[in-house]
Short mmCIF file of N, CA, C and O and ligand atoms in Angstrom, two decimals:
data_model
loop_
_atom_site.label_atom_id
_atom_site.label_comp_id
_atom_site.label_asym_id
_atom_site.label_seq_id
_atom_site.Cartn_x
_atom_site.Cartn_y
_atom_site.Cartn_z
N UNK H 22 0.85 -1.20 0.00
CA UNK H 22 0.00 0.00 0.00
C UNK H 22 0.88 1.24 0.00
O UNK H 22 1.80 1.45 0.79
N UNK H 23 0.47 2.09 -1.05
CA UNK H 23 1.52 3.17 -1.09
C UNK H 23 1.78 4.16 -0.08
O UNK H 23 2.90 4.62 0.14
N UNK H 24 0.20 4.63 0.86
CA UNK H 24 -0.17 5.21 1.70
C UNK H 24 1.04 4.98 2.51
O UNK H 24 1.71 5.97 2.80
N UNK H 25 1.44 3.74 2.94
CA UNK H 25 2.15 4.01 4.23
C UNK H 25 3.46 4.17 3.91
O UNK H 25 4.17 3.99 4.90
N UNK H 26 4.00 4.42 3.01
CA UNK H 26 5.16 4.57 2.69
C UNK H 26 5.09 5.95 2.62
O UNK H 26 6.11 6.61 2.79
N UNK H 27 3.82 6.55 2.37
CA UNK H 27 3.98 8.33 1.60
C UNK H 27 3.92 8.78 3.25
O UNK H 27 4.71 9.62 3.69
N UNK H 28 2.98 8.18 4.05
CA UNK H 28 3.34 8.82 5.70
C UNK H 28 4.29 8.35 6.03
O UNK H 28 5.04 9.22 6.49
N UNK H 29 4.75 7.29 6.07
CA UNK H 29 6.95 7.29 6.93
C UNK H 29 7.38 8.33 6.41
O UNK H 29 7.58 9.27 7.18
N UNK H 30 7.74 8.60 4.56
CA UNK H 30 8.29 9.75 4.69
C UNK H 30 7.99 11.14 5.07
O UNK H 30 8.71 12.09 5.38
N UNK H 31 6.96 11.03 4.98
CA UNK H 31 5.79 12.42 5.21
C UNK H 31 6.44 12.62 6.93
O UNK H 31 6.84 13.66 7.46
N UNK H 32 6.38 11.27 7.50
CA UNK H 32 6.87 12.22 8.83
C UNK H 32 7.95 12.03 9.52
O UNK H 32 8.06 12.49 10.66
N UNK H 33 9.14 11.14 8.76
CA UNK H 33 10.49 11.60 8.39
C UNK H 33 10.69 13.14 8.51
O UNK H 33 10.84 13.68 9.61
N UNK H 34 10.69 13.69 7.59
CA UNK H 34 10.39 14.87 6.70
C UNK H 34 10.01 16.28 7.98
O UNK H 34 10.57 17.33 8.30
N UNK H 35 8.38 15.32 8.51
CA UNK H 35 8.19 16.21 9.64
C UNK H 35 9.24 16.52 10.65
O UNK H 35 9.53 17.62 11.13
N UNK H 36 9.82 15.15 10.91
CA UNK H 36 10.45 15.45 12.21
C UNK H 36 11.67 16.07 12.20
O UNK H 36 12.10 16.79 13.11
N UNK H 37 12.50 15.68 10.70
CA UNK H 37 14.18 16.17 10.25
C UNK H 37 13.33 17.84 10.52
O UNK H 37 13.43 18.00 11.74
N UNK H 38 12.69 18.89 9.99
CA UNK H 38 12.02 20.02 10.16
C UNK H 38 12.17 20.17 11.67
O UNK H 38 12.78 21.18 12.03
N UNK H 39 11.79 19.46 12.49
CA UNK H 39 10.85 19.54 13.61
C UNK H 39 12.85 19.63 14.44
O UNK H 39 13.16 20.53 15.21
N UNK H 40 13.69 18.67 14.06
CA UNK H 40 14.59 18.79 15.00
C UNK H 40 15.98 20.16 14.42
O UNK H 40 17.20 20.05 14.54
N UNK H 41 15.24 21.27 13.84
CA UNK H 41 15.86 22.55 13.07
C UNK H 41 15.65 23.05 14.03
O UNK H 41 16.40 24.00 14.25
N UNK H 42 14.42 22.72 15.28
CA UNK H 42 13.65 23.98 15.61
C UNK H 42 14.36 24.11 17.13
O UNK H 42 14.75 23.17 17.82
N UNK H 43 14.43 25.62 17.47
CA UNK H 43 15.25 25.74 18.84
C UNK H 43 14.87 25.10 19.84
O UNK H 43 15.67 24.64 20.66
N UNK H 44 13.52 24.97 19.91
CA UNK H 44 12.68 24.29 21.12
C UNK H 44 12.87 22.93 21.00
O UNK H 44 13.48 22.80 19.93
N UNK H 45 12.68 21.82 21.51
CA UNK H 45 12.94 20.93 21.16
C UNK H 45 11.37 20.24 21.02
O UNK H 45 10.67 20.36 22.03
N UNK H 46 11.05 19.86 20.40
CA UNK H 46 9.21 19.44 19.72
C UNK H 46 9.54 17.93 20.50
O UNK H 46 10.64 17.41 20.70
N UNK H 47 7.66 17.25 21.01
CA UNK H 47 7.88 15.95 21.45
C UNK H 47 6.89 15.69 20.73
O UNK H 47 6.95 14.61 20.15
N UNK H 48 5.92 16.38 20.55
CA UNK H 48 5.08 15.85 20.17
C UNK H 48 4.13 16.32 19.24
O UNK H 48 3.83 17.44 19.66
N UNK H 49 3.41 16.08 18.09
CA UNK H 49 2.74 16.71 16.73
C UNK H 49 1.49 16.85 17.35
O UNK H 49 1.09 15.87 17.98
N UNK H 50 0.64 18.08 17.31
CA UNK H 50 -0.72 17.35 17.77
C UNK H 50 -2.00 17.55 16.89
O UNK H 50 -3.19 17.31 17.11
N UNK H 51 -1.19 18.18 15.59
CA UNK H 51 -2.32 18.20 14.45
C UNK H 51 -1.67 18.52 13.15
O UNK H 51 -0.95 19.52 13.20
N UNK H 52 -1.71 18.08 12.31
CA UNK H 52 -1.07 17.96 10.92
C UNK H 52 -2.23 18.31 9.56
O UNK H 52 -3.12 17.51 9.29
N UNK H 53 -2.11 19.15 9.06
CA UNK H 53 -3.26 19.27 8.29
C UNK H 53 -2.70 19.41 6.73
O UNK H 53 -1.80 20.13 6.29
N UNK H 54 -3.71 18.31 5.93
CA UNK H 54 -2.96 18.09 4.68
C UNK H 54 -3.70 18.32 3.26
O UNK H 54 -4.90 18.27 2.98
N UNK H 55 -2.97 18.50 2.74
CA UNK H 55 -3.83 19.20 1.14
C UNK H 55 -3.84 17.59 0.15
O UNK H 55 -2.85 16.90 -0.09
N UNK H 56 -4.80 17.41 -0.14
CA UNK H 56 -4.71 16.09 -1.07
C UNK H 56 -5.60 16.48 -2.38
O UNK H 56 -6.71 17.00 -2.38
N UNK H 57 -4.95 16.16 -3.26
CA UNK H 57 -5.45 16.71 -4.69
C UNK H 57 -5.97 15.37 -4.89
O UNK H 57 -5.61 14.22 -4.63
N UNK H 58 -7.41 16.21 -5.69
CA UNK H 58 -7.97 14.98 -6.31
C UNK H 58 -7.25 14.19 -7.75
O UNK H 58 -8.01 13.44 -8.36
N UNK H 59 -6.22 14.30 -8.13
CA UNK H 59 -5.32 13.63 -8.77
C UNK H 59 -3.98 13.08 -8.53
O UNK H 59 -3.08 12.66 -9.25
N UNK H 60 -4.20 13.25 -7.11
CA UNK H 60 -2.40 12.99 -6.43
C UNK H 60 -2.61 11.64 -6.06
O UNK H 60 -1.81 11.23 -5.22
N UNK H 61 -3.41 10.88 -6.42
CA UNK H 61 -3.06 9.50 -6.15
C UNK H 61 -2.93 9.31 -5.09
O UNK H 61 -1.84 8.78 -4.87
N UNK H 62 -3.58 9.49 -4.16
CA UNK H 62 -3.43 9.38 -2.57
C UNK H 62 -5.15 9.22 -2.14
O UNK H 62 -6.00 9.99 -2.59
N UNK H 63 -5.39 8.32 -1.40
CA UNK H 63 -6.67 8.01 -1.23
C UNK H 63 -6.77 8.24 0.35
O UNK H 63 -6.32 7.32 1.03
N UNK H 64 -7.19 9.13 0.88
CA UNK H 64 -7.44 10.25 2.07
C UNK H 64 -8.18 8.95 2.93
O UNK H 64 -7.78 8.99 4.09
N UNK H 65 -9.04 7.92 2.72
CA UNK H 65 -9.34 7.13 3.81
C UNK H 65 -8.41 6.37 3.70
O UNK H 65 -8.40 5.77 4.78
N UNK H 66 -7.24 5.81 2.81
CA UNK H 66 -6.23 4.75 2.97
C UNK H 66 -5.12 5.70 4.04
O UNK H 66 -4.69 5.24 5.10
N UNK H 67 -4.82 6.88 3.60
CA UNK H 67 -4.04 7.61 4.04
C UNK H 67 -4.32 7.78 5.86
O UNK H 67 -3.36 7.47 6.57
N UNK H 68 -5.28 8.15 6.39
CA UNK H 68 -5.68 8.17 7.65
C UNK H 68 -5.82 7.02 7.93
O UNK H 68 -5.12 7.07 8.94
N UNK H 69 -6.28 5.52 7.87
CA UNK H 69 -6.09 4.39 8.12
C UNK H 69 -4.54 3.97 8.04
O UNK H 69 -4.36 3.22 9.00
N UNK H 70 -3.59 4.09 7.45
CA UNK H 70 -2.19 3.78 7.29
C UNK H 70 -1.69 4.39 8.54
O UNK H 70 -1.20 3.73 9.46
N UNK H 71 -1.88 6.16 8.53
CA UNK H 71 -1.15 6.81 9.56
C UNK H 71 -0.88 6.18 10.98
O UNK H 71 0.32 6.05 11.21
N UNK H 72 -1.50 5.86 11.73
CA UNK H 72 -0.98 5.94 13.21
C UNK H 72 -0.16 4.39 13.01
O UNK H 72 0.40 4.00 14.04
N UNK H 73 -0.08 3.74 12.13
CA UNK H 73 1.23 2.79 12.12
C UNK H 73 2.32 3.32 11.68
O UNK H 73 3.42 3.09 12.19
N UNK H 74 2.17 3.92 10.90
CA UNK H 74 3.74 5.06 10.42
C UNK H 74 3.99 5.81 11.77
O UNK H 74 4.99 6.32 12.28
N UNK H 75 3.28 5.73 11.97
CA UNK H 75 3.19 7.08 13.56
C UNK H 75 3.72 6.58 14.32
O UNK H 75 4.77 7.09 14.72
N UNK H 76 3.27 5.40 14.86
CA UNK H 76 3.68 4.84 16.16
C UNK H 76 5.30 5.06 16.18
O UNK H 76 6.09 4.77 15.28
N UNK H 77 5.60 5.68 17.56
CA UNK H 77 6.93 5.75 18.07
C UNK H 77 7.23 6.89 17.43
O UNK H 77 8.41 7.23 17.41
N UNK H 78 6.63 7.39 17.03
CA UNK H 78 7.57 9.08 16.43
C UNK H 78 6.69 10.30 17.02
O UNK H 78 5.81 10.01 17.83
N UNK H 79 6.84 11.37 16.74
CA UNK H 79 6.67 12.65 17.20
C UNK H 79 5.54 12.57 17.06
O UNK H 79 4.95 13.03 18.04
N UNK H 80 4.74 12.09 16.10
CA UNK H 80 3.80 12.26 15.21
C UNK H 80 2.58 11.05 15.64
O UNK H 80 1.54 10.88 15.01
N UNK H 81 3.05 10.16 17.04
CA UNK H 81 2.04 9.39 17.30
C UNK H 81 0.89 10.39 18.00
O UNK H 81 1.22 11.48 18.47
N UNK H 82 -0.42 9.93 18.01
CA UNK H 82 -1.51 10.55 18.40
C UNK H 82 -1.66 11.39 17.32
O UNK H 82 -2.85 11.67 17.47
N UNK H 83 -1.37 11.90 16.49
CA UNK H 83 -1.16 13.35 15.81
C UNK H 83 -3.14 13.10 15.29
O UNK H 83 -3.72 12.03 15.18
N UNK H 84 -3.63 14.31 15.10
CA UNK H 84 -4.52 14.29 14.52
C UNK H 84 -4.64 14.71 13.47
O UNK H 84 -3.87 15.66 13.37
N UNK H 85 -5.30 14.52 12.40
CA UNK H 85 -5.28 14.64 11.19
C UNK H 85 -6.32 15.48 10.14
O UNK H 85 -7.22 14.70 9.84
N UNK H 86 -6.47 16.51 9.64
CA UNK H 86 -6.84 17.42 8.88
C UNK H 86 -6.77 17.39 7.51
O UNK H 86 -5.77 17.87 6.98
N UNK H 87 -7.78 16.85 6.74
CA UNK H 87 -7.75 16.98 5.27
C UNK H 87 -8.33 18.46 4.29
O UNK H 87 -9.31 19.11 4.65
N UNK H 88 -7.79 18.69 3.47
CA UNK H 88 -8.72 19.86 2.50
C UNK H 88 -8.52 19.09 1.00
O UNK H 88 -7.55 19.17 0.25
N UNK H 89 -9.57 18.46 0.87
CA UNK H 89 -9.68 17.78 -0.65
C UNK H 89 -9.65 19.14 -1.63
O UNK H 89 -10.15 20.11 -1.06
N UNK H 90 -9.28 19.34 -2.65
CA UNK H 90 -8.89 19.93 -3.64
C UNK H 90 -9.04 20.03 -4.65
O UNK H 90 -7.98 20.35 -5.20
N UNK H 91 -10.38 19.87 -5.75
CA UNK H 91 -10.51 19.42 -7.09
C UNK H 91 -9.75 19.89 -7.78
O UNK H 91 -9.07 20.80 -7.32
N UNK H 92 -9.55 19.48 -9.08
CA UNK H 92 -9.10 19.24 -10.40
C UNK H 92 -9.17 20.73 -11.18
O UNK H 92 -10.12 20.66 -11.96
N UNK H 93 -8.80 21.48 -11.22
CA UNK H 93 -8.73 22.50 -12.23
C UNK H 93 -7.77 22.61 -12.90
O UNK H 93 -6.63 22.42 -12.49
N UNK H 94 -8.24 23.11 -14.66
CA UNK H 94 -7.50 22.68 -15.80
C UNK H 94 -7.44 24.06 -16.47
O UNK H 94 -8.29 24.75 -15.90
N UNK H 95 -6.88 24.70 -17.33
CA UNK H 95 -6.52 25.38 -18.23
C UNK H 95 -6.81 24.82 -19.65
O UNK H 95 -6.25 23.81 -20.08
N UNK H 96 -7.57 25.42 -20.25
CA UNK H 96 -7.86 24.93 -21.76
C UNK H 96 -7.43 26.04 -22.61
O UNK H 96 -7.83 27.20 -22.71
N UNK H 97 -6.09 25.12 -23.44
CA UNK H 97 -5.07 25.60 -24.54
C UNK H 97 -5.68 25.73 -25.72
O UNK H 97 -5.14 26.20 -26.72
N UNK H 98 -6.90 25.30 -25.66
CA UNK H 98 -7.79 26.03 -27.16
C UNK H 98 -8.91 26.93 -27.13
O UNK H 98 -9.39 27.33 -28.20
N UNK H 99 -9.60 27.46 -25.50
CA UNK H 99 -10.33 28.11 -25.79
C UNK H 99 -10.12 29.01 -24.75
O UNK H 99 -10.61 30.13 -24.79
N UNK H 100 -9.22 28.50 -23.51
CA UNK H 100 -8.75 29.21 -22.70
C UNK H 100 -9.60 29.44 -21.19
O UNK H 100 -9.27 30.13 -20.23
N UNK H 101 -10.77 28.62 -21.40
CA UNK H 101 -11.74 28.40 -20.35
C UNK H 101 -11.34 27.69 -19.07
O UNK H 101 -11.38 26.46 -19.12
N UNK H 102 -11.00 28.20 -18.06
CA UNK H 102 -10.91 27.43 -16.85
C UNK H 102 -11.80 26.57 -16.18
O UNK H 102 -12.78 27.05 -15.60
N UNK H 103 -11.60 25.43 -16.18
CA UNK H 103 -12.86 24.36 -15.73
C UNK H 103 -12.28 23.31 -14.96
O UNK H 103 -11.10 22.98 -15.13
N UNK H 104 -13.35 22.52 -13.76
CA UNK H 104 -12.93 21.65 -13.18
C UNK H 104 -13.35 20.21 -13.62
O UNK H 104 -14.28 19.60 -13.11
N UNK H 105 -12.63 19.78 -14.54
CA UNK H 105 -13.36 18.30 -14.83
C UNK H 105 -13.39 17.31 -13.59
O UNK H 105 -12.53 17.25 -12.72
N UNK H 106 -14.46 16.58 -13.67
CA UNK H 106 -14.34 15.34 -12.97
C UNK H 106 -13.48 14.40 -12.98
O UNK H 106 -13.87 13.37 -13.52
N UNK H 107 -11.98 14.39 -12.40
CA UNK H 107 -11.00 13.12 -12.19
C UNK H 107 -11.62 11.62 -12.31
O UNK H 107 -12.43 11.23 -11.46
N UNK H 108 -11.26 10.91 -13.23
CA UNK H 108 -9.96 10.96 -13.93
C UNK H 108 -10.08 11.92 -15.16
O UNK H 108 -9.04 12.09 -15.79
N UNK H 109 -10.90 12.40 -15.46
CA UNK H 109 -10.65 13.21 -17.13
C UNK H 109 -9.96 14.31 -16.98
O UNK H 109 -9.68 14.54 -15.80
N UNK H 110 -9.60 15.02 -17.68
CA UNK H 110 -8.34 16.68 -17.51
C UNK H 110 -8.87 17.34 -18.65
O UNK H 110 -8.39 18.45 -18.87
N UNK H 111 -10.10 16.77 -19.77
CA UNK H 111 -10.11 17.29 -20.79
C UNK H 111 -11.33 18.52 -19.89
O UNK H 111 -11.98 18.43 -18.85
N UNK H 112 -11.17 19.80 -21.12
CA UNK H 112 -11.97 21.06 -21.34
C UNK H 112 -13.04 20.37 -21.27
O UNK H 112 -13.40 19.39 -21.93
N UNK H 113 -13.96 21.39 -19.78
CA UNK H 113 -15.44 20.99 -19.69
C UNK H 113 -16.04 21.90 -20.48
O UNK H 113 -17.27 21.92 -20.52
N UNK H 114 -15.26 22.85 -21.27
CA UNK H 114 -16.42 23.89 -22.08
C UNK H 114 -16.35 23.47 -23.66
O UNK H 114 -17.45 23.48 -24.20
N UNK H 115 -15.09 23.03 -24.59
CA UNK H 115 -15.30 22.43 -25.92
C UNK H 115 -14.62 21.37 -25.48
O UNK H 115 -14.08 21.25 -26.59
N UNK H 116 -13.96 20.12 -24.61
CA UNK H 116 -14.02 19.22 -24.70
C UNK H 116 -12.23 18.47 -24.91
O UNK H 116 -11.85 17.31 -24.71
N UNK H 117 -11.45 19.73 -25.39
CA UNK H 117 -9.72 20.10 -25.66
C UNK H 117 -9.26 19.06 -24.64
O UNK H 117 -9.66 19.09 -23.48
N UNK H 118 -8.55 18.28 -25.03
CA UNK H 118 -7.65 17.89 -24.27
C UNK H 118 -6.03 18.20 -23.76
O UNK H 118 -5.16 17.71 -23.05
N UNK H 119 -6.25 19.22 -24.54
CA UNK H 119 -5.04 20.42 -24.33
C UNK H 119 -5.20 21.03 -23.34
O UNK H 119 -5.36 22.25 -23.41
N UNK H 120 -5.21 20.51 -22.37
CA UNK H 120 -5.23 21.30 -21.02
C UNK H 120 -4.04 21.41 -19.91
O UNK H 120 -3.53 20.40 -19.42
N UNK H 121 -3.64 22.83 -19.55
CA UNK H 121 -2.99 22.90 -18.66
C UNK H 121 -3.52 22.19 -17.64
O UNK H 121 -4.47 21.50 -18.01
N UNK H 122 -3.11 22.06 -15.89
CA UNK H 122 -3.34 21.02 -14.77
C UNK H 122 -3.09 22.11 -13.79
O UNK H 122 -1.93 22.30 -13.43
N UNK H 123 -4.27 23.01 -13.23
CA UNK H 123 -3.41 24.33 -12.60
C UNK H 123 -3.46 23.90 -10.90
O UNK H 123 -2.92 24.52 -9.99
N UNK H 124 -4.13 22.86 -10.81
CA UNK H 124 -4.05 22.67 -9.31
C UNK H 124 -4.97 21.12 -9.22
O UNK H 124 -6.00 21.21 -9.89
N UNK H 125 -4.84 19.98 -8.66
CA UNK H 125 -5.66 18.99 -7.92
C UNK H 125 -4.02 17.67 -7.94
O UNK H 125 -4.07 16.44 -7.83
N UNK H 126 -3.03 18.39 -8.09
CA UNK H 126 -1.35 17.51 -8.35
C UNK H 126 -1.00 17.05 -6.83
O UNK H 126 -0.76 15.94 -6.35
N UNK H 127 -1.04 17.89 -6.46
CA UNK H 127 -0.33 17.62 -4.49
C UNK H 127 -0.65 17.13 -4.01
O UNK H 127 -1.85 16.99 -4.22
N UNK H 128 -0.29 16.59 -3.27
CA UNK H 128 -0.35 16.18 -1.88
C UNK H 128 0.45 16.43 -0.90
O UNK H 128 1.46 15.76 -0.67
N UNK H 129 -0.01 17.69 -0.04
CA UNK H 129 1.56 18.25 0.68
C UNK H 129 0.36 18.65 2.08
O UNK H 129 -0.86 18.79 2.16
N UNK H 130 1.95 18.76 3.41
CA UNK H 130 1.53 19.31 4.87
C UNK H 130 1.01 20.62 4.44
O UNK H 130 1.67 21.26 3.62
N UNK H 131 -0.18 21.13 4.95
CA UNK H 131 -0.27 22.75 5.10
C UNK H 131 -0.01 23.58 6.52
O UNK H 131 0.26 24.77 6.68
N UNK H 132 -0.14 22.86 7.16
CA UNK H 132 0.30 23.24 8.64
C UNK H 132 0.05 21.76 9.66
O UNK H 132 -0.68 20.79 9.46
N UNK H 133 1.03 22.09 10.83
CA UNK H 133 0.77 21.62 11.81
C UNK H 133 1.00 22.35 13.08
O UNK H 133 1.17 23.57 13.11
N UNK H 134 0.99 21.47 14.34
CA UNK H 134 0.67 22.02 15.81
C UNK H 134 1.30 21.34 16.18
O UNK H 134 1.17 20.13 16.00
N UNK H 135 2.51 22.06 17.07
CA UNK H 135 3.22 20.61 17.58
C UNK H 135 2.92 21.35 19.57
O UNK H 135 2.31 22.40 19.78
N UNK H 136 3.37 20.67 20.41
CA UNK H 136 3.77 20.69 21.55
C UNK H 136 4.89 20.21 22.50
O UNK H 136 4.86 20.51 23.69
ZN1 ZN E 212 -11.66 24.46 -24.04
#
């Protein structure tokens, strides 16, 4: 399952950050994350995976915060900004599959809370 590999490093990542900081952090107590509806990351696998990646790190207990993100595209032939329904990327106004991808790619931390 890819999920738990994307949280080890996800909070790897957190903690290499976390031990920059003057204070010394023990513990995460809310992590809040941006998941694009095209980032290949499935937000109930992802919160089901977590607290085994978790266990024993900064980041056990941590609670967890999603902001799902749709799909918005750029259309290179008519120039219409539209959100298709994932999986498609083509123009919801003529149909172009020439479309820029202006946001639903990520999957990244937007903040957390540590203590
Ligand atoms: Zn178009």
């Amino acid at each position: 399952m890819h999920e738990l590999s994307l949280a080890e490093s996800m909070i790897e990542q957190l903690t290499e950050a976390l031990q920059k900081e003057a204070t010394p952090v023990t513990r995460i107590e809310t992590i809040s994350l941006e998941i694009g509806a095209m980032s290949g990351v499935e937000k109930d696998a992802f919160e089901f995976v977590f607290p085994f990646a978790a266990e024993g790190t900064v980041a056990e207990g941590a609670t967890l915060t999603f902001k799902e993100v749709d799909v918005k595209v750029k259309c290179g032939q008519c120039g219409v900004i539209s959100s298709p329904e994932f999986p498609f990327v083509s123009c919801v106004s003529c149909g172009s599959a020439l479309t820029d991808i202006l946001q639903g790619k990520d999957f990244k931390v937007l903040q957390m809370e540590v203590s």
